Short mmCIF file of C-alpha atoms and ligand atoms in Angstrom, two decimals:
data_model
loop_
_atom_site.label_atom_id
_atom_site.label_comp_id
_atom_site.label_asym_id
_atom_site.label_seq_id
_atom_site.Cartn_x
_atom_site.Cartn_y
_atom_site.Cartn_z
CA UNK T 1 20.34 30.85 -0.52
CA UNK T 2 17.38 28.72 0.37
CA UNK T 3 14.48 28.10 -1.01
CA UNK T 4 12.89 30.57 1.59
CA UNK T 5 14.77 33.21 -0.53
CA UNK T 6 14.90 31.63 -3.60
CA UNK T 7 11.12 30.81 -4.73
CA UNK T 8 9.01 31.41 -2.06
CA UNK T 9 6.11 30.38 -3.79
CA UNK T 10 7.08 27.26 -3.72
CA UNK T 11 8.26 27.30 -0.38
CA UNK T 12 4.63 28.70 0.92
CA UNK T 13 3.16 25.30 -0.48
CA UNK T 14 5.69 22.98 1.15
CA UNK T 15 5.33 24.72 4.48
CA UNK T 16 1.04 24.46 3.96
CA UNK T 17 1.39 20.58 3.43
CA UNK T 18 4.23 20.09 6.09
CA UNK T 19 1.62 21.51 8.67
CA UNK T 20 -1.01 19.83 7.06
CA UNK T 21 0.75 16.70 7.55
CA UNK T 22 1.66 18.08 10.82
CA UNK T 23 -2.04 19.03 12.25
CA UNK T 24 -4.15 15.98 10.40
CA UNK T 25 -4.08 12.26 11.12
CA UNK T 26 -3.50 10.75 8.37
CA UNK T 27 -5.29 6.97 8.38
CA UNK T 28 -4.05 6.12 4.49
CA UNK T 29 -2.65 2.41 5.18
CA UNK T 30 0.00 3.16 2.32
CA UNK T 31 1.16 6.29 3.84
CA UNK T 32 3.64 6.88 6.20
CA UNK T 33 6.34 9.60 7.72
CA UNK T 34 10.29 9.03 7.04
CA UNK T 35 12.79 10.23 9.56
CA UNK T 36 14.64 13.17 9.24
CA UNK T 37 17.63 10.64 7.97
CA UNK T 38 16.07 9.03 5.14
CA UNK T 39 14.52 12.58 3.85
CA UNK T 40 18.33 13.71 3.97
CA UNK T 41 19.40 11.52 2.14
CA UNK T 42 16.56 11.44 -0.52
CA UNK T 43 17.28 15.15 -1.24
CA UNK T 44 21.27 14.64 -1.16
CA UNK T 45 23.65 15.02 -4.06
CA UNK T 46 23.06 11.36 -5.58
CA UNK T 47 20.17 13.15 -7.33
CA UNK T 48 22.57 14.40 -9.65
CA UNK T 49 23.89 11.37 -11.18
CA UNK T 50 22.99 9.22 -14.12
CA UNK T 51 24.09 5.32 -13.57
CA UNK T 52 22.74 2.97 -15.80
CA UNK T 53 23.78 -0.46 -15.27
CA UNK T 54 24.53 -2.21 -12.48
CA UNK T 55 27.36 -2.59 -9.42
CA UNK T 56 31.16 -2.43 -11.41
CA UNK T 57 29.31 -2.45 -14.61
CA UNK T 58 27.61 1.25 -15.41
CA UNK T 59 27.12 2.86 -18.74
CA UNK T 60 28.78 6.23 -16.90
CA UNK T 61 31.86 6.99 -15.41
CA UNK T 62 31.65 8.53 -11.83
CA UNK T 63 30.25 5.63 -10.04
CA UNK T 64 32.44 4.34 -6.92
CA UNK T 65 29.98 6.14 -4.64
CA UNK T 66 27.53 4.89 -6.31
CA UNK T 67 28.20 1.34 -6.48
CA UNK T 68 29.44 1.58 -2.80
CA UNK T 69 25.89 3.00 -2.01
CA UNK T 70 24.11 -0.04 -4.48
CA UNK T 71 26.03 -2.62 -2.78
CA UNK T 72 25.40 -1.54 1.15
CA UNK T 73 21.75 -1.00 -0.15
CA UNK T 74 21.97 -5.10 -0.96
CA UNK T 75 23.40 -6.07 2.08
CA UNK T 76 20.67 -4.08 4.28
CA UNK T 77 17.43 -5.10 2.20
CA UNK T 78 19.26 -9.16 2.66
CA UNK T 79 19.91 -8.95 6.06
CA UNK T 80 16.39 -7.01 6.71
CA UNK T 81 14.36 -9.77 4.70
CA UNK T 82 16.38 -12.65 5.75
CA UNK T 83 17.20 -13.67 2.52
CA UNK T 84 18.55 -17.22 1.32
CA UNK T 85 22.06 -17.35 0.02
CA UNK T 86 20.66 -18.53 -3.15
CA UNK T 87 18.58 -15.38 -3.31
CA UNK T 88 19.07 -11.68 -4.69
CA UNK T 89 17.40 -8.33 -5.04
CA UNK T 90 17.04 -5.82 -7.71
CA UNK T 91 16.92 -2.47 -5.66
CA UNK T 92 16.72 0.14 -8.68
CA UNK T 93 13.42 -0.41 -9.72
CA UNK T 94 11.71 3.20 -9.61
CA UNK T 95 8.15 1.98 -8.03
CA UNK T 96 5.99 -0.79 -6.80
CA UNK T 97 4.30 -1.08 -10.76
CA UNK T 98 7.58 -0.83 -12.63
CA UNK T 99 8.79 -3.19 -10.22
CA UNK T 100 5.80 -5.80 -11.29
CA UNK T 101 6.45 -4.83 -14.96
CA UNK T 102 9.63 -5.94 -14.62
CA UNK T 103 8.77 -9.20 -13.32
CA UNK T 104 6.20 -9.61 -15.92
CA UNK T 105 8.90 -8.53 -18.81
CA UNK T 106 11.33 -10.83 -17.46
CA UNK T 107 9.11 -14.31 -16.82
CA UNK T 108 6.30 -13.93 -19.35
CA UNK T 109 6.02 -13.84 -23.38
CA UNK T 110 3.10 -11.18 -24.62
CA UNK T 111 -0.52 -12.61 -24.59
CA UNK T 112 0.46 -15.17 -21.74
CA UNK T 113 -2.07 -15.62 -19.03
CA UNK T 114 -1.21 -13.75 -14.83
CA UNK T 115 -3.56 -14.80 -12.50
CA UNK T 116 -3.86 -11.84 -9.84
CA UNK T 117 -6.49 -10.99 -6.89
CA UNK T 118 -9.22 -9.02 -8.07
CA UNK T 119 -9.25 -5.20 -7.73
CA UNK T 120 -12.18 -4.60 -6.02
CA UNK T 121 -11.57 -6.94 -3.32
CA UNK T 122 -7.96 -5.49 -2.70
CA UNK T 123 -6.05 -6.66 -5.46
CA UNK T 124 -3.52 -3.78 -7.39
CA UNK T 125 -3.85 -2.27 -11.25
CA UNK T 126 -0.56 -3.70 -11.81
CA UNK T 127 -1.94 -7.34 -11.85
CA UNK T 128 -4.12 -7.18 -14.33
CA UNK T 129 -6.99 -4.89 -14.15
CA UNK T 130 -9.39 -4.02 -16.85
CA UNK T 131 -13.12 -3.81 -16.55
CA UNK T 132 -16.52 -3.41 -18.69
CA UNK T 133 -18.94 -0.29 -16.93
CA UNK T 134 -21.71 -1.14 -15.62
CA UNK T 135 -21.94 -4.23 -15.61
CA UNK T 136 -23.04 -5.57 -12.53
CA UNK T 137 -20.54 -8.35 -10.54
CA UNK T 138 -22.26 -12.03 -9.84
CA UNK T 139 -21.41 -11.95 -6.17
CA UNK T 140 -21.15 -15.47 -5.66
CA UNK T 141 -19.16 -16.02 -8.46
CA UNK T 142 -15.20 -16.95 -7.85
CA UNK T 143 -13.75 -15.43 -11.14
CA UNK T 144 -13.09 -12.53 -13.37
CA UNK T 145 -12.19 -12.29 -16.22
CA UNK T 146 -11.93 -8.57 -16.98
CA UNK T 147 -13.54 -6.22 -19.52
CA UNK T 148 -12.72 -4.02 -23.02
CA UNK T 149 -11.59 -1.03 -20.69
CA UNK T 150 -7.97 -2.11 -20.40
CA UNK T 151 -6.80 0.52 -18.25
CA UNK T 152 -3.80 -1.30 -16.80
CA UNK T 153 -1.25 -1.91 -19.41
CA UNK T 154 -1.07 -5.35 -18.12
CA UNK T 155 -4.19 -5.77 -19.17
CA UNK T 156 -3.42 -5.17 -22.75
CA UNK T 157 -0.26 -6.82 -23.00
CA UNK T 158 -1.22 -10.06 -20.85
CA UNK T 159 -4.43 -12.42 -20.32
CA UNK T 160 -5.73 -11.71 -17.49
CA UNK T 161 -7.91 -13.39 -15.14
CA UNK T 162 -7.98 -12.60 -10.97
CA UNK T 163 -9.40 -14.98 -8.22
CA UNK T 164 -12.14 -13.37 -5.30
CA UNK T 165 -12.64 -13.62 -2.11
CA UNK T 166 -15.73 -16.12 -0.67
CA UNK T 167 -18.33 -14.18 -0.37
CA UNK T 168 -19.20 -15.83 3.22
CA UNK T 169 -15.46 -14.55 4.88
CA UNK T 170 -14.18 -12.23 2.29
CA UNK T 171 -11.14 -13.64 2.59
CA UNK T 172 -9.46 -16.05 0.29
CA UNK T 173 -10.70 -19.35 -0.21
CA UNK T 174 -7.26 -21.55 -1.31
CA UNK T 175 -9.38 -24.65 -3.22
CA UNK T 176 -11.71 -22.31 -5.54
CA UNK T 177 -8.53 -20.33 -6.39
CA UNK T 178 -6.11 -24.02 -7.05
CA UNK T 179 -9.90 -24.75 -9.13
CA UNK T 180 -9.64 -21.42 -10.90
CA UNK T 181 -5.48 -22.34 -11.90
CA UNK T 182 -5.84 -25.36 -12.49
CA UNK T 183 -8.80 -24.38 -15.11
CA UNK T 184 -7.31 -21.66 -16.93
CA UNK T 185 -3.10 -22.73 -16.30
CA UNK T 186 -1.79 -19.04 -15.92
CA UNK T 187 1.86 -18.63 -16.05
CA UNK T 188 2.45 -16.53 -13.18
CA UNK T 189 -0.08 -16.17 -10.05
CA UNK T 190 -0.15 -13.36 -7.95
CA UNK T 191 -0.77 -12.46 -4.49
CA UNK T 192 -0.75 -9.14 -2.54
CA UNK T 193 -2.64 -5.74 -2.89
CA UNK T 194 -3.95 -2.50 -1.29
CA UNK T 195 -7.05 -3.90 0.49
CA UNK T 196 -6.93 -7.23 1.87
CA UNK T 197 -6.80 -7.10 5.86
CA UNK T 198 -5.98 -10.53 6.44
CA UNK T 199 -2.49 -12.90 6.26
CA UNK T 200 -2.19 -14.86 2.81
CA UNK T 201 -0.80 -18.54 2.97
CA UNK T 202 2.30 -18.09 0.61
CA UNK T 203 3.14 -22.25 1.06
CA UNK T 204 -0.48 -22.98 -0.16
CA UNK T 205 -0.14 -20.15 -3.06
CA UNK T 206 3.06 -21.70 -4.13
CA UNK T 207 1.69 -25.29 -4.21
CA UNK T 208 -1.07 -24.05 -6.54
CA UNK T 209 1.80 -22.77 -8.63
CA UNK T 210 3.70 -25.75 -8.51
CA UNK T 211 0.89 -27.78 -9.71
CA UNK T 212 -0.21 -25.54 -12.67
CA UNK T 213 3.68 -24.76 -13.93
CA UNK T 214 3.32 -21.30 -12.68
CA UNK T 215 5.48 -18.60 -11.41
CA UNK T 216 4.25 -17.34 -8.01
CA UNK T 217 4.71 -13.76 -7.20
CA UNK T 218 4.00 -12.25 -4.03
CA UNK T 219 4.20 -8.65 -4.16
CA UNK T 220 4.22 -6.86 -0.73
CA UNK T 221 4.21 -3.61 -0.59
CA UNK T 222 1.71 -2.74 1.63
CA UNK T 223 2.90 -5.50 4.29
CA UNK T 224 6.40 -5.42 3.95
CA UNK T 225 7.46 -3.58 7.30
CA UNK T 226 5.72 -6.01 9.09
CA UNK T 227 6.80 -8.86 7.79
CA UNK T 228 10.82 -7.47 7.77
CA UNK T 229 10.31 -7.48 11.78
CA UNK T 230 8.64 -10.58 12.15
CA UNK T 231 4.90 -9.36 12.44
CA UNK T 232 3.51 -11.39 9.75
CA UNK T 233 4.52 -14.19 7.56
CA UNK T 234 7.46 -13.91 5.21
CA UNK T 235 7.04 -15.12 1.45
CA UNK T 236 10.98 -15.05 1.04
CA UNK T 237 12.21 -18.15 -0.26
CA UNK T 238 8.80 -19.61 -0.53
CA UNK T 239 7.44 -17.43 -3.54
CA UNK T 240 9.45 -17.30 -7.36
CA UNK T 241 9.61 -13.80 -6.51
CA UNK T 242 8.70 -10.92 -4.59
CA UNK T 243 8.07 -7.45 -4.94
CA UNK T 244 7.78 -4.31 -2.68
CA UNK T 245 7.21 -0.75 -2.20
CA UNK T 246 9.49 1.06 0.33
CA UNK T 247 7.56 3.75 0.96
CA UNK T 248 4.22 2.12 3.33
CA UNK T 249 4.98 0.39 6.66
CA UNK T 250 8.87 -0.37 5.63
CA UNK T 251 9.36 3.42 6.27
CA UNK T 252 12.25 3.81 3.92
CA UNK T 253 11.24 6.92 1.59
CA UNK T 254 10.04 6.13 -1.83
CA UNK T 255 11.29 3.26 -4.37
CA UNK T 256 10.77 -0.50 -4.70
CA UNK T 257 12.39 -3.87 -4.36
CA UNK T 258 12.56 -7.25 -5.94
CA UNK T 259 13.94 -10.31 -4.42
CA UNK T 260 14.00 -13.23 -6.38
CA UNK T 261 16.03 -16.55 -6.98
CA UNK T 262 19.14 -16.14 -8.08
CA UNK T 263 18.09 -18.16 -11.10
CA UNK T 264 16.56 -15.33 -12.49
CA UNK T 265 17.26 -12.23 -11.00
CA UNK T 266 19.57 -11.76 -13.88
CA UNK T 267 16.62 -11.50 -16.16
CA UNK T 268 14.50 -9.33 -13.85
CA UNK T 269 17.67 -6.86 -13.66
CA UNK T 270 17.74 -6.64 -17.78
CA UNK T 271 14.10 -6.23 -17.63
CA UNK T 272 14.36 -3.18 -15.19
CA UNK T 273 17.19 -1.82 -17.55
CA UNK T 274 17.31 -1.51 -20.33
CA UNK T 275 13.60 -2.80 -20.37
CA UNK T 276 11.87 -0.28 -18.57
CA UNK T 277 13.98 2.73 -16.68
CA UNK T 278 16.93 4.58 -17.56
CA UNK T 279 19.21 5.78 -14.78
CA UNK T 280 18.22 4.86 -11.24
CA UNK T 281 17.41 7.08 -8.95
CA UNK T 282 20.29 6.78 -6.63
CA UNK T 283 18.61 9.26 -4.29
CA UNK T 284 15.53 7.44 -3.80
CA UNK T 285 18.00 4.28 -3.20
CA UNK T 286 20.07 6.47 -0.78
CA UNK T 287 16.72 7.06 1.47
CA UNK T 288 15.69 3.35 1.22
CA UNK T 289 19.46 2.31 2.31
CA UNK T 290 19.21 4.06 5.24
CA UNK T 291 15.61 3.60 6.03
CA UNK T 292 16.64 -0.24 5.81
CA UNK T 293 19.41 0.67 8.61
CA UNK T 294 16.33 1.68 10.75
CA UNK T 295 14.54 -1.57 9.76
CA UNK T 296 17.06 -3.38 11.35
CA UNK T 297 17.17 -1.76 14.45
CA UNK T 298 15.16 -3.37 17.82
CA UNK T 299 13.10 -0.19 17.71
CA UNK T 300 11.74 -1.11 14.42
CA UNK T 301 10.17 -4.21 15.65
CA UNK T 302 8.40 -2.51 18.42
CA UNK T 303 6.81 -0.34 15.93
CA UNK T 304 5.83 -3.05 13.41
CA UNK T 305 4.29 -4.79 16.10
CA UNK T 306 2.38 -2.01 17.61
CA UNK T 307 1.20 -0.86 14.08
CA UNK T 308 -0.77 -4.25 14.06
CA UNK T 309 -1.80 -4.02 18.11
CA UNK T 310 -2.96 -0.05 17.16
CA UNK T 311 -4.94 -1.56 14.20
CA UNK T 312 -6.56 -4.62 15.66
CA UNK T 313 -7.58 -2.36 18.59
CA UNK T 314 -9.09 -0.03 16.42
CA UNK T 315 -11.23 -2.63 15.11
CA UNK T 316 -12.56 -3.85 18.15
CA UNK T 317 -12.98 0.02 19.16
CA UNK T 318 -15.12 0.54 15.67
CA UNK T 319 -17.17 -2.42 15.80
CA UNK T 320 -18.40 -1.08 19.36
CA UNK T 321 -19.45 1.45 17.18
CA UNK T 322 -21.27 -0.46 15.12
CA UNK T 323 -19.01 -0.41 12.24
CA UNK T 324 -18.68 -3.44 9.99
CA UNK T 325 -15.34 -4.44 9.42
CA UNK T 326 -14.38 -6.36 5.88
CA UNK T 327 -13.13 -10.20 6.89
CA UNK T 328 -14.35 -9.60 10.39
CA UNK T 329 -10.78 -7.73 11.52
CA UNK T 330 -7.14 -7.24 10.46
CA UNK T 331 -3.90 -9.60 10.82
CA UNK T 332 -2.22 -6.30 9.94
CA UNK T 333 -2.38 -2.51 9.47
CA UNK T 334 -4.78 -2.29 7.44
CA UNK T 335 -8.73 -1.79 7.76
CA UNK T 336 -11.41 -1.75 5.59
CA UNK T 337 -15.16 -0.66 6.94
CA UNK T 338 -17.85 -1.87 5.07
CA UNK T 339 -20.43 1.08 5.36
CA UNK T 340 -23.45 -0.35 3.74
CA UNK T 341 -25.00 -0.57 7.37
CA UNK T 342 -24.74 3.37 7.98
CA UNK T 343 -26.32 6.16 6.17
CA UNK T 344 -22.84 7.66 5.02
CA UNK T 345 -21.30 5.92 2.28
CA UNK T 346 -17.19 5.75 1.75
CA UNK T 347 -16.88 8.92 -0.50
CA UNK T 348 -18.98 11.25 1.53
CA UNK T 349 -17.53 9.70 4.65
CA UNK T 350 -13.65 10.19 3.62
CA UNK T 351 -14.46 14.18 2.96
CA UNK T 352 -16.08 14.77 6.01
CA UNK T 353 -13.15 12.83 8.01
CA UNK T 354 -10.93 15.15 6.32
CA UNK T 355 -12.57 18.29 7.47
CA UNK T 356 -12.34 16.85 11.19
CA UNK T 357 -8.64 16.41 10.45
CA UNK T 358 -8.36 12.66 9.65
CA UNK T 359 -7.23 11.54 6.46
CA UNK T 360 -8.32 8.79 5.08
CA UNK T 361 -9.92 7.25 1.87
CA UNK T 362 -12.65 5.43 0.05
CA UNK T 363 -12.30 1.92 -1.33
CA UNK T 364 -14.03 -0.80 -2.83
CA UNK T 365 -14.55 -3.92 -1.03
CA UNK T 366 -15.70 -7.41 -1.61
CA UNK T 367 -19.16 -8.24 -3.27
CA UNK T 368 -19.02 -4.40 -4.24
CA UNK T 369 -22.20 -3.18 -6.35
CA UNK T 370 -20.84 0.06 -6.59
CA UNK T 371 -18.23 2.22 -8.49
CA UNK T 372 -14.89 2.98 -7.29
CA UNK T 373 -15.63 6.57 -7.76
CA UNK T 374 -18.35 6.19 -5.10
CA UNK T 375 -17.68 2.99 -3.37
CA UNK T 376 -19.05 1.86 -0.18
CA UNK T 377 -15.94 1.18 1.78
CA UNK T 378 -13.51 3.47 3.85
CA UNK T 379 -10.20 2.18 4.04
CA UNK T 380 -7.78 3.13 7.00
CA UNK T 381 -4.60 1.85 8.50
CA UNK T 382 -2.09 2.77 11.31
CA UNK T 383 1.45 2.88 9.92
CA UNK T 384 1.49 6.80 10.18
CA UNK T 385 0.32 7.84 13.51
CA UNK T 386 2.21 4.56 15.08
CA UNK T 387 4.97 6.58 13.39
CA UNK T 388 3.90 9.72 15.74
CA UNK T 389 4.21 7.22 18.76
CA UNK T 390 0.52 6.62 19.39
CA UNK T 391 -0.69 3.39 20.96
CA UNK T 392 -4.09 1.87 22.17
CA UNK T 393 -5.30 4.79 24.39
CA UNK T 394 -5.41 7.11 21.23
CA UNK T 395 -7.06 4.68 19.35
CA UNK T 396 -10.13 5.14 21.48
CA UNK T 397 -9.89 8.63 20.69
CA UNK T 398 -9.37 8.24 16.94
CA UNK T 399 -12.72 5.44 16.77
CA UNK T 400 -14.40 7.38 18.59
CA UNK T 401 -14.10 10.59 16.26
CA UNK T 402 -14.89 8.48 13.47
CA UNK T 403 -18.17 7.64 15.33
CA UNK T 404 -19.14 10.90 15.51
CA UNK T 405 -18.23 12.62 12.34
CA UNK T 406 -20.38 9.68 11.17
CA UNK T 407 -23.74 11.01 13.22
CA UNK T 408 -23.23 14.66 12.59
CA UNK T 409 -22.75 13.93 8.82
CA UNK T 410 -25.83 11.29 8.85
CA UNK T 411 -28.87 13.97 8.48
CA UNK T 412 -27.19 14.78 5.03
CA UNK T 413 -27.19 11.61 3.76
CA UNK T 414 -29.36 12.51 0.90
CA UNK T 415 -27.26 15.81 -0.38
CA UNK T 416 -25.85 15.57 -3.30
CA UNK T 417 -21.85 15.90 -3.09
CA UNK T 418 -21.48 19.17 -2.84
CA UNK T 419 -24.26 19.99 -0.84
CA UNK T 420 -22.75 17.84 1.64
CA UNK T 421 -19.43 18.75 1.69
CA UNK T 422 -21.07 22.26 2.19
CA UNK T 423 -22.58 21.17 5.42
CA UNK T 424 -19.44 19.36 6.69
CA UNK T 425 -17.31 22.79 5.64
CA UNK T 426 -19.66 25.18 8.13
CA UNK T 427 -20.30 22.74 10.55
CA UNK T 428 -19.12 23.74 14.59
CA UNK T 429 -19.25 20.46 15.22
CA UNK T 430 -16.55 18.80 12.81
CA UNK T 431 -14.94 22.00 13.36
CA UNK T 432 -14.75 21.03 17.11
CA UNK T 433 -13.59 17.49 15.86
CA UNK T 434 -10.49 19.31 13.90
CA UNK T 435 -9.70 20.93 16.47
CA UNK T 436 -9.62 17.94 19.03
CA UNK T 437 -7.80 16.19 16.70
CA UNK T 438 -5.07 19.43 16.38
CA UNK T 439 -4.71 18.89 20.00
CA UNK T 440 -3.53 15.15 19.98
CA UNK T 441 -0.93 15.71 16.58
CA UNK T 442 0.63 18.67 18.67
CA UNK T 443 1.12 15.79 21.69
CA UNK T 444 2.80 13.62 18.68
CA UNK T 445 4.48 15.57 16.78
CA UNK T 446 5.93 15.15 13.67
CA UNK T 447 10.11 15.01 14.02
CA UNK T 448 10.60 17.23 10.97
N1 LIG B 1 -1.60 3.50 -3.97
C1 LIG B 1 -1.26 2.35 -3.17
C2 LIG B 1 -2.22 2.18 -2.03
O1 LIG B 1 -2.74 3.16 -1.57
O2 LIG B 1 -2.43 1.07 -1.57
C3 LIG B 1 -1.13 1.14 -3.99
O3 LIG B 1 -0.39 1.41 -5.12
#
């Protein structure tokens, strides 16, 4: 029986997203499509087993296949990220933030000070975040240090502080943030996020480190695909530690990773369990190890590298558009338009991309003024449709769009939400869009 027969209810909504995912672009930077492979193996029979512990050393009985899967897992993710001998890798952890709270539980005591990048210019809730509302930023000033809405458990555990960008490149300027170290001695710094377009120097970043006594982590997950084939700059070996999702341009269905020293992967594996999980997911670990076989194949490095050609053509594409782009352009997939110049804002903006059939979403940026429930940035990346085997001549397409859903939507710059989306919904012309955009998914499809 299948689940056709079974429940179709629920079969009706896996079949409406499948051909949403199918007819819509999506432009999420964190999003991508697994092969038929890795989805097998997510949804195989390794689901079904509990196996707490680690390789020849579970809780359970039952585990050859296990281990056997655990231990080819460890040999891809090493050969994929080139690891040092003297290196190691947790591979059970169950996401990217249990993956950082694992690092955190195994290298700091309670109340010790991290030292992450700051939200709104692209750093991640796991490193720290907490805010106070409405309180306005100082956009010229270097620090934060965080407010009584705690909203990260980091944030309640830890003492957090997080480094900006300069306000003149938006990117990161290595002296203020060895000043803001060396000031407040944190005992593990932090690089990586979800919105930073631009290559971070991991040598510099550990030599700040060095000189305040600090761990560095360098966590990933967004990048991680790219940097596995070469595309950007590797952290491995060079950072304490470093963490990963699996799931954004390293293709390999969802989960996480930790490589660290050998020194003290020991402690980050107690801190994953028993500190923080249970039973692995052995399915999830199944997908990743054979997404990781695809990592290493030559094919993968073609994509990686187009991903970045795809996204720094984009840019050039948007600005002739007029579009601002955050740092000036991308070093990787990832793009973040500064809308403060148009009459559409990111919120607005994302909803009416959506009803022309490209996905995207809104985002803080640097020097942001506004909240991230309405921010002024639009955040979109090419992982996904490089995925669907489109190059530089679609990107035309795909800027273009974005152009124009951008001067239909501008005479209803002034409706409230709803008022707008209500335009956007009955409008022939984003309608037109969607369809357009129909046309060049059914030229790509999605191998499902
Ligand atoms: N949600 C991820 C992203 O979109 O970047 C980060 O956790």
């Amino acid at each position: 029986m299948t689940l056709h027969h079974t429940d179709p209810e629920v079969h009706t909504i896996i079949a409406q997203e499948q051909q949403r995912q199918q007819l819509k672009l999506s432009l999420i930077p964190s999003e991508n499509f697994f092969s038929a492979s890795v989805r097998e193996a997510v949804g195989s029979v390794f689901m079904h087993k509990y196996a707490e512990g680690n390789i020849k050393k579970r809780y359970y009985e039952g585990n050859v296949f296990v281990d056997k899967l655990e231990s080819l897992t460890i040999r891809r993710a090493k050969k994929a990220f080139k690891l040092p001998d003297e290196w190691s890798v947790n591979v059970q952890a169950l996401a990217g933030s249990n993956a950082n709270l694992a690092v955190y539980l195994a290298l700091l005591d309670i109340g010790d000070t991290m030292m992450g990048m700051f939200l709104p210019d692209g750093g991640h809730l796991s490193h720290g975040w907490s805010y106070e509302p409405k309180t306005v930023q100082d956009p010229h000033s270097y620090i934060y240090f965080g407010g009584s809405r705690k909203v990260n458990i980091t944030s309640r555990i830890f003492k957090t502080i997080q480094y900006k960008t300069s306000p003149l490149t938006q990117q990161f300027d290595y002296d203020e943030v060895e000043q803001i170290a060396m000031e407040h001695k944190p005992k593990l710094i932090i690089t990586g996020g979800t919105a930073y377009p631009r290559e971070i120097d991991y040598h510099r970043m550990k030599s700040i480190a060095q000189k305040v006594g600090a761990y560095y982590m360098a966590d990933i997950a967004h990048e991680a695909g790219l940097i596995a084939a070469g595309a950007m700059k590797s952290p491995i070996g060079i950072a304490d530690v470093v963490t990963m999702t699996t799931h954004k341009t390293l293709r390999s269905g969802r989960g996480a990773l930790i490589f660290a020293h050998n020194d003290i992967i020991k402690k980050i594996n107690r801190a994953v369990l028993p500190g923080l999980q249970g039973g692995p997911f052995n399915h999830s670990i199944a997908g990743i190890c054979v997404g990781l076989g695809e990592v290493l194949k030559p094919e993968f490095k073609e994509y990686a590298f187009q991903t970045v050609r795809n996204a720094q053509f984009l840019v050039e594409e948007l600005k002739r558009y007029n579009f601002t782009i955050v740092s000036g352009g991308t070093d990787k997939h990832l793009i973040l338009l500064n809308l403060t110049n148009k009459p559409i804002l990111g919120k607005k903006f994302a909803r009416a991309l959506d009803y022309a059939g490209i996905v995207a979403n809104m985002n803080t940026m640097p020097q942001e003024i506004r909240s991230p429930a309405d921010p002024s940035a639009l955040r979109i990346g090419t992982p996904w449709i490089t995925t669907r085997g489109m190059k530089e001549q679609e990107m035309v397409q795909i800027a273009s769009w974005i152009n124009r859903v951008m001067e239909i939507c501008s005479p209803w710059k002034e409706y409230e939400f709803d008022e707008f989306e209500k335009s956007v919904k009955e409008s022939v012309e984003i309608q037109t869009i969607s369809d357009e955009v129909k046309e060049l998914c059914l030229k790509f499809p999605l191998k499902i």
